[in-house]
Amino acid sequence: MVKIANIEGNLEFKICLKRNDMLDYNPQRSDYENWIPFTLYLNLPDRCSIIGENVKATMTIFEIKNLIHGIENVLVHLDNQETVFIRLIAVNAYLN
């Protein structure tokens, strides 16, 4: 699971890649043809959004890489490169 929160504690983002019956992964296929199930939690000061396991949502590996890249850009901009490194290790460990 990846969790990102701000210092004030009023913003929180969590995403968890799942290994369930919705997993459709074949290393012989390209990244946009492999589907990984996930759950997502986004808590903002005036709104909370949840994509739970019952939704059976999936993202392609291509989309996951784009999400990681976007988060990296934000964190690097905030000068928090150590956090980026930790998050990437967690995601790479899951996918490999």
Coordinates of N, CA, C and O in Angstrom, one line a residue:
M1 N 0.8 -1.2 0.0 CA 0.0 0.0 0.0 C 0.9 1.2 0.0 O 1.9 1.3 0.7
V2 N 0.5 2.2 -0.8 CA 1.1 3.5 -0.8 C 0.2 4.5 -0.1 O -1.0 4.6 -0.3
K3 N 0.8 5.3 0.8 CA 0.0 6.3 1.6 C 0.8 7.6 1.5 O 2.0 7.6 1.8
I4 N 0.1 8.6 1.1 CA 0.7 10.0 1.1 C -0.2 10.9 1.8 O -1.4 10.9 1.6
A5 N 0.3 11.7 2.7 CA -0.5 12.6 3.5 C 0.3 13.9 3.6 O 1.5 13.9 3.6
N6 N -0.4 15.0 3.8 CA 0.3 16.3 3.9 C 0.6 16.5 5.4 O 0.1 15.8 6.3
I7 N 1.5 17.5 5.7 CA 1.9 17.8 7.1 C 0.7 18.2 8.0 O 0.7 17.8 9.1
E8 N -0.2 18.9 7.4 CA -1.4 19.3 8.2 C -2.3 18.2 8.6 O -3.1 18.3 9.5
G9 N -2.2 17.1 7.8 CA -3.1 15.9 8.1 C -4.5 16.0 7.6 O -5.3 15.2 7.9
N10 N -4.8 17.0 6.7 CA -6.1 17.1 6.2 C -6.2 16.6 4.7 O -7.3 16.6 4.2
L11 N -5.1 16.1 4.2 CA -5.2 15.4 2.9 C -4.5 14.1 3.0 O -3.4 13.9 3.5
E12 N -5.1 13.1 2.4 CA -4.6 11.7 2.5 C -4.9 11.0 1.2 O -6.1 11.0 0.8
F13 N -4.0 10.2 0.7 CA -4.2 9.4 -0.5 C -3.6 8.1 -0.3 O -2.4 7.9 0.2
K14 N -4.4 7.0 -0.5 CA -3.9 5.6 -0.3 C -4.3 4.8 -1.5 O -5.4 5.0 -2.0
I15 N -3.4 4.0 -2.0 CA -3.7 3.1 -3.1 C -3.0 1.8 -2.8 O -1.9 1.7 -2.3
C16 N -3.8 0.7 -3.0 CA -3.3 -0.6 -2.6 C -3.5 -1.5 -3.9 O -4.6 -1.7 -4.3
L17 N -2.4 -2.0 -4.4 CA -2.5 -3.0 -5.5 C -2.9 -4.3 -4.9 O -2.3 -4.8 -3.9
K18 N -3.9 -5.0 -5.6 CA -4.4 -6.3 -5.1 C -4.0 -7.4 -5.9 O -3.9 -7.3 -7.1
R19 N -3.9 -8.6 -5.3 CA -3.7 -9.9 -6.0 C -5.0 -10.7 -5.8 O -5.1 -11.4 -4.9
N20 N -6.0 -10.5 -6.8 CA -7.2 -11.3 -6.7 C -7.6 -11.8 -8.0 O -6.8 -11.8 -9.0
D21 N -8.9 -12.2 -8.2 CA -9.3 -12.8 -9.4 C -9.4 -11.9 -10.6 O -9.5 -12.3 -11.7
M22 N -9.3 -10.6 -10.3 CA -9.3 -9.6 -11.4 C -7.9 -9.3 -12.0 O -7.8 -8.7 -13.0
L23 N -6.9 -9.9 -11.4 CA -5.5 -9.7 -11.9 C -5.4 -10.4 -13.2 O -5.7 -11.6 -13.4
D24 N -4.9 -9.7 -14.2 CA -4.7 -10.2 -15.6 C -3.3 -9.7 -16.0 O -3.2 -8.7 -16.7
Y25 N -2.3 -10.5 -15.7 CA -1.0 -10.2 -16.0 C -0.3 -11.3 -16.7 O -0.3 -12.4 -16.4
N26 N 0.4 -10.9 -17.8 CA 1.2 -11.8 -18.6 C 2.5 -11.0 -19.0 O 2.4 -10.0 -19.7
P27 N 3.7 -11.5 -18.5 CA 4.9 -10.7 -18.8 C 5.2 -10.6 -20.3 O 6.0 -9.8 -20.7
Q28 N 4.6 -11.4 -21.1 CA 4.8 -11.4 -22.6 C 4.0 -10.2 -23.2 O 4.3 -9.9 -24.4
R29 N 3.0 -9.7 -22.5 CA 2.2 -8.6 -23.1 C 2.8 -7.2 -22.7 O 3.6 -7.1 -21.8
S30 N 2.4 -6.2 -23.5 CA 2.9 -4.8 -23.2 C 2.1 -4.3 -21.9 O 1.1 -4.9 -21.5
D31 N 2.7 -3.2 -21.4 CA 2.2 -2.7 -20.1 C 0.7 -2.3 -20.2 O 0.0 -2.3 -19.2
Y32 N 0.3 -1.8 -21.3 CA -1.1 -1.4 -21.4 C -2.1 -2.5 -21.6 O -3.3 -2.3 -21.7
E33 N -1.6 -3.8 -21.7 CA -2.5 -4.9 -21.8 C -2.5 -5.8 -20.5 O -3.2 -6.8 -20.5
N34 N -1.8 -5.3 -19.5 CA -1.8 -6.1 -18.2 C -2.6 -5.3 -17.2 O -2.4 -4.1 -17.0
W35 N -3.6 -5.9 -16.5 CA -4.5 -5.2 -15.6 C -4.3 -5.7 -14.2 O -4.2 -6.8 -13.9
I36 N -4.1 -4.7 -13.3 CA -3.9 -4.9 -11.9 C -5.0 -4.3 -11.1 O -5.3 -3.1 -11.2
P37 N -5.6 -5.1 -10.2 CA -6.7 -4.6 -9.4 C -6.2 -3.7 -8.3 O -5.0 -3.9 -7.9
F38 N -7.0 -2.8 -7.8 CA -6.5 -1.9 -6.8 C -7.7 -1.4 -6.0 O -8.9 -1.5 -6.4
T39 N -7.4 -0.8 -4.8 CA -8.3 -0.1 -4.0 C -7.7 1.3 -3.8 O -6.5 1.5 -3.8
L40 N -8.6 2.3 -3.6 CA -8.1 3.7 -3.5 C -8.9 4.4 -2.5 O -10.1 4.2 -2.3
Y41 N -8.2 5.3 -1.7 CA -8.9 6.1 -0.7 C -8.3 7.5 -0.9 O -7.1 7.7 -0.8
L42 N -9.1 8.5 -1.0 CA -8.7 9.9 -1.2 C -9.5 10.7 -0.2 O -10.8 10.8 -0.3
N43 N -8.9 11.3 0.8 CA -9.6 12.2 1.8 C -9.1 13.6 1.6 O -7.9 13.9 1.8
L44 N -10.0 14.5 1.3 CA -9.8 15.9 1.2 C -10.6 16.6 2.2 O -11.5 16.1 2.8
P45 N -10.3 17.9 2.5 CA -11.0 18.6 3.6 C -12.5 18.6 3.4 O -13.2 18.5 4.4
D46 N -13.0 18.6 2.2 CA -14.5 18.7 2.0 C -15.0 17.5 1.3 O -16.2 17.5 0.9
R47 N -14.2 16.4 1.1 CA -14.7 15.3 0.3 C -13.9 14.0 0.6 O -12.7 14.1 0.8
C48 N -14.5 12.9 0.6 CA -13.8 11.6 0.7 C -14.3 10.7 -0.4 O -15.4 10.5 -0.6
S49 N -13.3 10.1 -1.1 CA -13.6 9.2 -2.2 C -13.0 7.9 -2.0 O -11.8 7.8 -1.6
I50 N -13.7 6.8 -2.2 CA -13.2 5.5 -1.9 C -13.6 4.6 -3.1 O -14.7 4.6 -3.6
I51 N -12.6 3.8 -3.6 CA -12.9 2.8 -4.6 C -12.5 1.5 -3.8 O -11.3 1.2 -3.6
G52 N -13.5 0.8 -3.4 CA -13.2 -0.4 -2.5 C -13.1 -1.7 -3.4 O -13.3 -1.7 -4.6
E53 N -12.8 -2.8 -2.7 CA -12.6 -4.1 -3.4 C -13.9 -4.5 -4.1 O -13.8 -5.2 -5.2
N54 N -15.0 -4.2 -3.6 CA -16.3 -4.6 -4.2 C -16.5 -4.0 -5.6 O -17.3 -4.5 -6.4
V55 N -15.8 -2.9 -5.9 CA -15.9 -2.3 -7.2 C -15.2 -3.1 -8.3 O -15.5 -3.1 -9.4
K56 N -14.2 -3.8 -7.8 CA -13.3 -4.6 -8.7 C -12.7 -3.7 -9.8 O -12.7 -4.1 -11.0
A57 N -12.1 -2.6 -9.4 CA -11.5 -1.7 -10.3 C -10.1 -2.2 -10.7 O -9.4 -2.9 -9.9
T58 N -9.6 -1.9 -11.9 CA -8.3 -2.3 -12.4 C -7.7 -1.1 -13.1 O -8.3 -0.2 -13.6
M59 N -6.3 -1.1 -13.1 CA -5.5 -0.2 -13.9 C -4.5 -1.0 -14.6 O -4.1 -2.0 -14.2
T60 N -4.1 -0.5 -15.8 CA -3.0 -1.1 -16.5 C -1.7 -0.8 -15.9 O -1.6 0.2 -15.1
I61 N -0.7 -1.5 -16.1 CA 0.7 -1.2 -15.6 C 1.1 0.1 -16.2 O 1.7 0.9 -15.5
F62 N 0.7 0.4 -17.4 CA 1.0 1.7 -18.1 C 0.4 2.8 -17.2 O 1.1 3.8 -16.9
E63 N -0.8 2.7 -16.8 CA -1.5 3.7 -16.0 C -0.8 3.8 -14.6 O -0.7 4.9 -14.1
I64 N -0.4 2.7 -14.0 CA 0.2 2.7 -12.7 C 1.6 3.5 -12.8 O 1.9 4.3 -11.9
K65 N 2.3 3.2 -13.9 CA 3.6 3.9 -14.1 C 3.4 5.4 -14.2 O 4.1 6.2 -13.7
N66 N 2.3 5.8 -14.9 CA 2.0 7.2 -15.1 C 1.6 7.9 -13.8 O 2.0 9.0 -13.5
L67 N 0.8 7.1 -12.9 CA 0.5 7.6 -11.6 C 1.7 7.8 -10.8 O 1.9 8.8 -10.1
I68 N 2.6 6.8 -10.8 CA 3.8 6.9 -10.0 C 4.7 8.1 -10.5 O 5.2 8.9 -9.7
H69 N 4.8 8.3 -11.8 CA 5.5 9.4 -12.3 C 4.9 10.8 -11.9 O 5.6 11.7 -11.5
G70 N 3.6 10.9 -11.9 CA 2.9 12.1 -11.5 C 3.2 12.4 -10.0 O 3.5 13.5 -9.6
I71 N 3.1 11.3 -9.2 CA 3.4 11.5 -7.7 C 4.9 11.9 -7.5 O 5.2 12.7 -6.7
E72 N 5.8 11.2 -8.3 CA 7.2 11.6 -8.2 C 7.4 13.1 -8.5 O 8.1 13.7 -7.7
N73 N 6.8 13.6 -9.5 CA 6.9 15.0 -9.9 C 6.5 15.9 -8.8 O 7.1 16.9 -8.5
V74 N 5.4 15.6 -8.1 CA 4.9 16.4 -7.0 C 5.9 16.3 -5.8 O 6.3 17.3 -5.3
L75 N 6.3 15.1 -5.5 CA 7.2 15.0 -4.3 C 8.5 15.6 -4.6 O 9.1 16.2 -3.7
V76 N 9.1 15.4 -5.8 CA 10.4 16.0 -6.1 C 10.2 17.5 -6.0 O 11.1 18.2 -5.5
H77 N 9.1 18.0 -6.5 CA 8.9 19.5 -6.4 C 8.9 19.9 -5.0 O 9.3 21.0 -4.6
L78 N 8.4 19.1 -4.1 CA 8.3 19.4 -2.7 C 9.6 19.0 -2.0 O 9.8 19.1 -0.7
D79 N 10.6 18.6 -2.7 CA 11.9 18.2 -2.2 C 11.9 17.1 -1.2 O 12.4 17.1 -0.1
N80 N 11.1 16.0 -1.6 CA 11.0 14.9 -0.7 C 11.3 13.6 -1.5 O 10.5 12.7 -1.6
Q81 N 12.5 13.5 -2.0 CA 13.0 12.4 -2.9 C 13.0 11.1 -2.2 O 12.8 10.0 -2.8
E82 N 13.3 11.1 -0.9 CA 13.4 9.8 -0.1 C 12.1 9.1 -0.1 O 12.0 7.9 -0.3
T83 N 11.0 9.9 0.0 CA 9.7 9.3 0.0 C 9.4 8.6 -1.4 O 8.8 7.5 -1.4
V84 N 9.8 9.3 -2.5 CA 9.6 8.7 -3.8 C 10.3 7.4 -3.9 O 9.7 6.4 -4.3
F85 N 11.5 7.3 -3.4 CA 12.3 6.1 -3.5 C 11.6 4.9 -2.7 O 11.5 3.8 -3.2
I86 N 11.1 5.2 -1.5 CA 10.4 4.2 -0.7 C 9.2 3.7 -1.4 O 8.9 2.5 -1.5
R87 N 8.4 4.6 -2.0 CA 7.1 4.2 -2.7 C 7.4 3.3 -3.9 O 6.8 2.4 -4.1
L88 N 8.5 3.7 -4.6 CA 8.8 2.9 -5.8 C 9.3 1.5 -5.4 O 8.9 0.5 -6.1
I89 N 10.0 1.4 -4.4 CA 10.4 0.0 -3.9 C 9.2 -0.8 -3.6 O 9.1 -2.0 -4.0
A90 N 8.2 -0.2 -2.9 CA 7.0 -1.0 -2.6 C 6.2 -1.4 -3.8 O 5.8 -2.6 -3.9
V91 N 6.1 -0.6 -4.8 CA 5.3 -0.9 -6.0 C 6.1 -2.0 -6.8 O 5.6 -2.9 -7.3
N92 N 7.4 -1.8 -7.0 CA 8.2 -2.7 -7.7 C 8.2 -4.1 -7.1 O 8.2 -5.1 -7.7
A93 N 8.2 -4.2 -5.7 CA 8.2 -5.4 -5.0 C 6.9 -6.2 -5.3 O 6.9 -7.4 -5.5
Y94 N 5.8 -5.4 -5.5 CA 4.5 -6.1 -5.8 C 4.5 -6.6 -7.2 O 4.1 -7.7 -7.4
L95 N 5.0 -5.8 -8.1 CA 4.9 -6.2 -9.5 C 5.9 -7.3 -9.9 O 5.7 -8.0 -10.9
N96 N 7.0 -7.4 -9.2 CA 8.0 -8.4 -9.5 C 7.8 -9.6 -8.7 O 7.4 -10.5 -8.6

